[in-house]
Coordinates of C-alpha atoms and ligand atoms in Angstrom, one line a residue:
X1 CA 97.2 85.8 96.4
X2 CA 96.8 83.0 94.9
X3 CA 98.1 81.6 91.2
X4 CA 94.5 82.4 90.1
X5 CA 95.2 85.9 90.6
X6 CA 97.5 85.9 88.1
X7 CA 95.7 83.8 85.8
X8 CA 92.8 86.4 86.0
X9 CA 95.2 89.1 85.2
X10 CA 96.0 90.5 88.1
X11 CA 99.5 91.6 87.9
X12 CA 99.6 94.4 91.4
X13 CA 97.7 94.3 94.3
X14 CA 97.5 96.1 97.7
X15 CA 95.2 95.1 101.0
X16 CA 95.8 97.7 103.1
X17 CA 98.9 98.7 102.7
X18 CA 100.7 101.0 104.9
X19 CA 104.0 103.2 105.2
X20 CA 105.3 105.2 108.3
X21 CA 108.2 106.9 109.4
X22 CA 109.5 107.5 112.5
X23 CA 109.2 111.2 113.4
X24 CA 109.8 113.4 116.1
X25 CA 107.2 113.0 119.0
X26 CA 105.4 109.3 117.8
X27 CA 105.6 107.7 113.7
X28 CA 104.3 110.0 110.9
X29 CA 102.0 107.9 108.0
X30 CA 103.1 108.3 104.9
X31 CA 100.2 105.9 103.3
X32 CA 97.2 104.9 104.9
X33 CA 96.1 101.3 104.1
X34 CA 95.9 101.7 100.5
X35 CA 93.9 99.0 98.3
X36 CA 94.2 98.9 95.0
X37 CA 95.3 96.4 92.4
X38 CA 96.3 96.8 88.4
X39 CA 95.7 94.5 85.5
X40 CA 98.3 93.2 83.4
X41 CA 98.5 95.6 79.9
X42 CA 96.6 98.4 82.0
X43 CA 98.2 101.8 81.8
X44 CA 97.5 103.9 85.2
X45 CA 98.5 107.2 86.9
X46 CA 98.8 108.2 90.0
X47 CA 97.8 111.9 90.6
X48 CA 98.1 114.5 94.3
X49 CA 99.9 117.1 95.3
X50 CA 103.9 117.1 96.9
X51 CA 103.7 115.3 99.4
X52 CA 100.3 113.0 99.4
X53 CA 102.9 110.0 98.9
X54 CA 102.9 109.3 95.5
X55 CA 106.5 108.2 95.8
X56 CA 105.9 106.1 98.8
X57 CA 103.3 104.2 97.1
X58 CA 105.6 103.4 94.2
X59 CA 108.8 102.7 96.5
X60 CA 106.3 99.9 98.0
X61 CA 105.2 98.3 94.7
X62 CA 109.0 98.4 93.0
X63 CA 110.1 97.0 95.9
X64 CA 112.7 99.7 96.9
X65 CA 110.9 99.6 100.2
X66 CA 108.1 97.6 102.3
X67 CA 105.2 98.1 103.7
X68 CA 104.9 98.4 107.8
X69 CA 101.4 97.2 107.6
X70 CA 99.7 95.3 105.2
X71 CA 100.1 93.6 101.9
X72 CA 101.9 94.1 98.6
X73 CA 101.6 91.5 95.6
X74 CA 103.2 92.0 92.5
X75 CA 103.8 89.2 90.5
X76 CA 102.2 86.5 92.4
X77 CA 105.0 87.4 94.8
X78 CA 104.4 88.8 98.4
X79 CA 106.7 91.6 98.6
X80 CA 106.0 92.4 102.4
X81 CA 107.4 89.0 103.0
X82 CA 110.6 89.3 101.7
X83 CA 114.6 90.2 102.5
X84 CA 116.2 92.4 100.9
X85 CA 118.0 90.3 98.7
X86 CA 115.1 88.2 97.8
X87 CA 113.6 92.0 96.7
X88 CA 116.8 93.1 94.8
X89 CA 116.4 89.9 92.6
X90 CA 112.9 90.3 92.1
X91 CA 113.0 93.5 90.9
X92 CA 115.9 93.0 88.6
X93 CA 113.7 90.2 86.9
X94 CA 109.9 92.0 87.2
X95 CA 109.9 96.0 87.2
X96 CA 111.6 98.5 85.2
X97 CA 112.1 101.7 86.8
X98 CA 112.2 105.1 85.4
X99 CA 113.2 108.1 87.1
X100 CA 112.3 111.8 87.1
X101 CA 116.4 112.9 86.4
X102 CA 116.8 109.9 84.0
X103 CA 119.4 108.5 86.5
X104 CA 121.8 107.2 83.3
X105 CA 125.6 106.1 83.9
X106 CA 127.3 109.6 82.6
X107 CA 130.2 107.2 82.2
X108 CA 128.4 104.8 79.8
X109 CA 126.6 105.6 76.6
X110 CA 123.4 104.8 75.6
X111 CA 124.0 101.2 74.7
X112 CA 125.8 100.3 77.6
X113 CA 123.4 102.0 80.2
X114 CA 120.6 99.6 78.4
X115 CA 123.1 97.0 78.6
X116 CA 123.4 97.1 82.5
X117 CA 120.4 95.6 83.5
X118 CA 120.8 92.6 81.3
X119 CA 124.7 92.0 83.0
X120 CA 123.0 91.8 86.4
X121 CA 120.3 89.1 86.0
X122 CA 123.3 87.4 83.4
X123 CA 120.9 85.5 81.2
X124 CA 121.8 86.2 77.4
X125 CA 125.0 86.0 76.6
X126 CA 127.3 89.2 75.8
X127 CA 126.4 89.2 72.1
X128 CA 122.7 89.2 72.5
X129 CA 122.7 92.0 75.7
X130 CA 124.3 94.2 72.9
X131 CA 121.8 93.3 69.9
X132 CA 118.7 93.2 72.2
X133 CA 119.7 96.5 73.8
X134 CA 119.8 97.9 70.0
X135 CA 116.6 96.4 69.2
X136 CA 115.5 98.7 72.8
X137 CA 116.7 101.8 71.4
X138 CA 115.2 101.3 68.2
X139 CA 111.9 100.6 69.8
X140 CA 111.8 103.8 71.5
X141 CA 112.7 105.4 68.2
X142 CA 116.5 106.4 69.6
X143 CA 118.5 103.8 67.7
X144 CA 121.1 106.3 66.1
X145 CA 122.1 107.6 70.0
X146 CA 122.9 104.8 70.5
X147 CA 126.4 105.4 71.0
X148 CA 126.2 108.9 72.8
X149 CA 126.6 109.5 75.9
X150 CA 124.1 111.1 78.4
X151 CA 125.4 114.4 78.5
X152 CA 125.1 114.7 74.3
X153 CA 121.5 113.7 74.3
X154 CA 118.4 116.2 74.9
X155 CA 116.6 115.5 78.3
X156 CA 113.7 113.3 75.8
X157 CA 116.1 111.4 74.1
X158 CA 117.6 110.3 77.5
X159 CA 114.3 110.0 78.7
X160 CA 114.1 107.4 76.1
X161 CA 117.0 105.9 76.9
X162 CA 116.3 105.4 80.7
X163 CA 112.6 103.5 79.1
X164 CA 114.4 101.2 77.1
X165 CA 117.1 100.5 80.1
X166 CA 113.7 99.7 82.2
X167 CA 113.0 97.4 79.4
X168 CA 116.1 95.5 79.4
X169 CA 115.1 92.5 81.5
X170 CA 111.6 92.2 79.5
X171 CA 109.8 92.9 83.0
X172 CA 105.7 92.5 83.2
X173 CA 105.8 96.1 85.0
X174 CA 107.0 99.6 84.4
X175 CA 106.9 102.0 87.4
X176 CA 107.8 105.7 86.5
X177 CA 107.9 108.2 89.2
X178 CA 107.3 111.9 87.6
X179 CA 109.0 110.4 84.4
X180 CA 108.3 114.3 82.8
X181 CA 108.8 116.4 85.3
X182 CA 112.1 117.6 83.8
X183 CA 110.3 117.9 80.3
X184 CA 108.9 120.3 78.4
X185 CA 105.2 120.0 77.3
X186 CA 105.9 118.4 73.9
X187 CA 108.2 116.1 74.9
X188 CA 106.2 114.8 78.1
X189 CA 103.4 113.7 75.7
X190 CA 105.8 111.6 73.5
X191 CA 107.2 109.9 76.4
X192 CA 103.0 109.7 77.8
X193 CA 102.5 108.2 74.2
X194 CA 105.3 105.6 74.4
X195 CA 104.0 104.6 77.4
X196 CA 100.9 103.9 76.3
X197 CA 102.0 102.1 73.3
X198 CA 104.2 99.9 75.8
X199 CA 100.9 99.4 77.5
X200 CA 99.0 98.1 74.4
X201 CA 101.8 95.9 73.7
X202 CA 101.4 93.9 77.0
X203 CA 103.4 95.9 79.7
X204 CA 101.8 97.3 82.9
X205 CA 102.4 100.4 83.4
X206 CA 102.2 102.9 86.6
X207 CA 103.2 106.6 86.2
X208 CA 102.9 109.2 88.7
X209 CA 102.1 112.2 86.5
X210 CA 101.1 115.8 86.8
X211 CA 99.9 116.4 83.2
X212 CA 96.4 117.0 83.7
X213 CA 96.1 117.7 80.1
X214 CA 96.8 113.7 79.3
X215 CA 94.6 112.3 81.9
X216 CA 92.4 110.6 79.2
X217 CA 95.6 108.6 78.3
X218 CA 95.2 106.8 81.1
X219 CA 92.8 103.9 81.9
X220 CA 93.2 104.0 85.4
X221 CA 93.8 106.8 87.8
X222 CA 94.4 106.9 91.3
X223 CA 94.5 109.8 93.5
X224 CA 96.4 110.7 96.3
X225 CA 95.6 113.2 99.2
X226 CA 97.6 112.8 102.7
X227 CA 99.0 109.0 102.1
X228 CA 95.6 108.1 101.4
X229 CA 93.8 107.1 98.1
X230 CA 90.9 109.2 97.7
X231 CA 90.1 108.6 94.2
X232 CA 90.3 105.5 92.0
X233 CA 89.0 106.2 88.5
X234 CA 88.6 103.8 85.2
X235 CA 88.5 105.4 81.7
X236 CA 84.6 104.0 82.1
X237 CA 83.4 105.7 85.1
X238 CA 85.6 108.6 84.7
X239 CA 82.7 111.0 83.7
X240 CA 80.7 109.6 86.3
X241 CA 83.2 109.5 89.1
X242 CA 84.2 113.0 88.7
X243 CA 80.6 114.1 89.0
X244 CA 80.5 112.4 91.9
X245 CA 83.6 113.8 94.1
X246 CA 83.2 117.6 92.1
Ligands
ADP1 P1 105.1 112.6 97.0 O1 105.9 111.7 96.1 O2 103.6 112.5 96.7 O3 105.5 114.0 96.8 P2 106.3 111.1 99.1 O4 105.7 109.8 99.0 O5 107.7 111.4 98.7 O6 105.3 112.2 98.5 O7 106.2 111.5 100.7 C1 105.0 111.4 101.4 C2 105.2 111.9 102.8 O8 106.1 111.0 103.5 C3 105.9 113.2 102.9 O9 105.3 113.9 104.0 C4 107.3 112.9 103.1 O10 107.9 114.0 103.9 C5 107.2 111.7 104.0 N1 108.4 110.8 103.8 C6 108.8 110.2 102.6 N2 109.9 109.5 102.7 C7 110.3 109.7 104.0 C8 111.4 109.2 104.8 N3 112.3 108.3 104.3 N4 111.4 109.5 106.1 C9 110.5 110.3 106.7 N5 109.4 110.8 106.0 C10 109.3 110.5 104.7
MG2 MG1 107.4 112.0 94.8

């Protein structure tokens, strides 16, 4: 990809990309050369039942793992080309991650588990980690937790917490992997709504998601059946594309 992908707003983009796993008796595919790519500010889900490899195709666009065939751009950066060092870096600096279980420090309140991120790339200096890690919290309406721990906050609040820890490096893209599978129904469309406000403010933002009911949230959505992308819809052709398919 070149610079001019980026300066046409490309942010993500996979050519083929592909995934498999050894497995008893030959290698098992986990993603079949999956194309796709997402614009920066676009908010996108990606849909399909246990299994299709949702996670996969996330792992492969955070960087937590690579491709065995194809290509992965995020960022102007070839992911598929790098070490794993070279990946930790990048994604410390240009995805925020957020997690099904929340994944927050028990040990650390609110504060400090927004805090982490910001000791690891080490560019503000300790006075500004703490204010801009206030400013987080009060951007995804939270600031009074702030100095709670984990274990004293309601599964949305931490929720929260876990967003604005995935905001902590100001990265272009936020990748979410069932980020309300452990929530009720109410809840799951506040965090879908902060998402999409994230969105309109600039960020990119990838969700795997099962809440049918907030499709129409989404701009993009991009289905999944057996590792392979079946289904790549745009708020536009939406109507159109489901007629299509059934
Ligand atoms: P989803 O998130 O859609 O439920 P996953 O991406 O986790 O699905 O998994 C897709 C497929 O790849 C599944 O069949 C799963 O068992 C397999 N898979 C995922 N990770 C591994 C792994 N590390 N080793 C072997 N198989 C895996
Ligand atoms: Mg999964």
């Amino acid at each position: 990809m070149s610079n001019s992908k980026q300066l046409d707003g490309t942010l993500v983009e996979l050519r083929a990309a592909e995934r498999s796993f050894a497995a008893a008796g030959g290698s098992f595919l986990a993603l079949r050369a999956v194309s796709l790519s997402l614009r920066t500010g676009e908010f996108a889900a990606v849909v399909g039942g246990s299994g299709s490899g949702k996670s996969t195709l996330l792992n492969l666009i955070t960087g937590i793992d690579r491709a065995t065939a194809g290509e992965v751009w995020v960022a102007d950066t070839p992911l598929h080309t790098l070490t794993e060092d070279d990946l930790a870096r990048f994604r410390a600096r240009h995805v925020g991650i957020v997690f099904q279980f929340f994944q927050l420090l028990p040990s650390l309140t609110a504060l400090e588990n927004v805090i982490l991120p910001m000791d690891f790339v080490g560019v503000l200096s300790t006075a500004q980690r703490r204010d801009r890690a206030i400013q987080l919290l009060e951007q995804v309406g939270i600031r009074e937790q702030a100095n709670k721990f984990p274990d004293a906050l309601s599964g949305g609040q931490q929720q929260r917490v876990a967003i604005a820890r995935a905001l902590a490096n100001d990265p272009p893209l936020i990748v979410a992997d069932e980020p309300t599978g452990n929530l009720d129904s109410h809840t799951a469309h506040e965090v879908l709504m902060l998402f999409s406000r994230l969105a309109r403010e600039g960020k990119t933002i990838l969700v795997v998601t099962h809440e049918k009911e907030h499709r129409s949230l989404f701009r993009k959505v991009f289905e999944l059946a057996d590792g392979q992308l079946v289904n790549a819809e745009t708020a536009s052709s939406r109507r159109e594309v489901s007629a299509c398919t059934g």
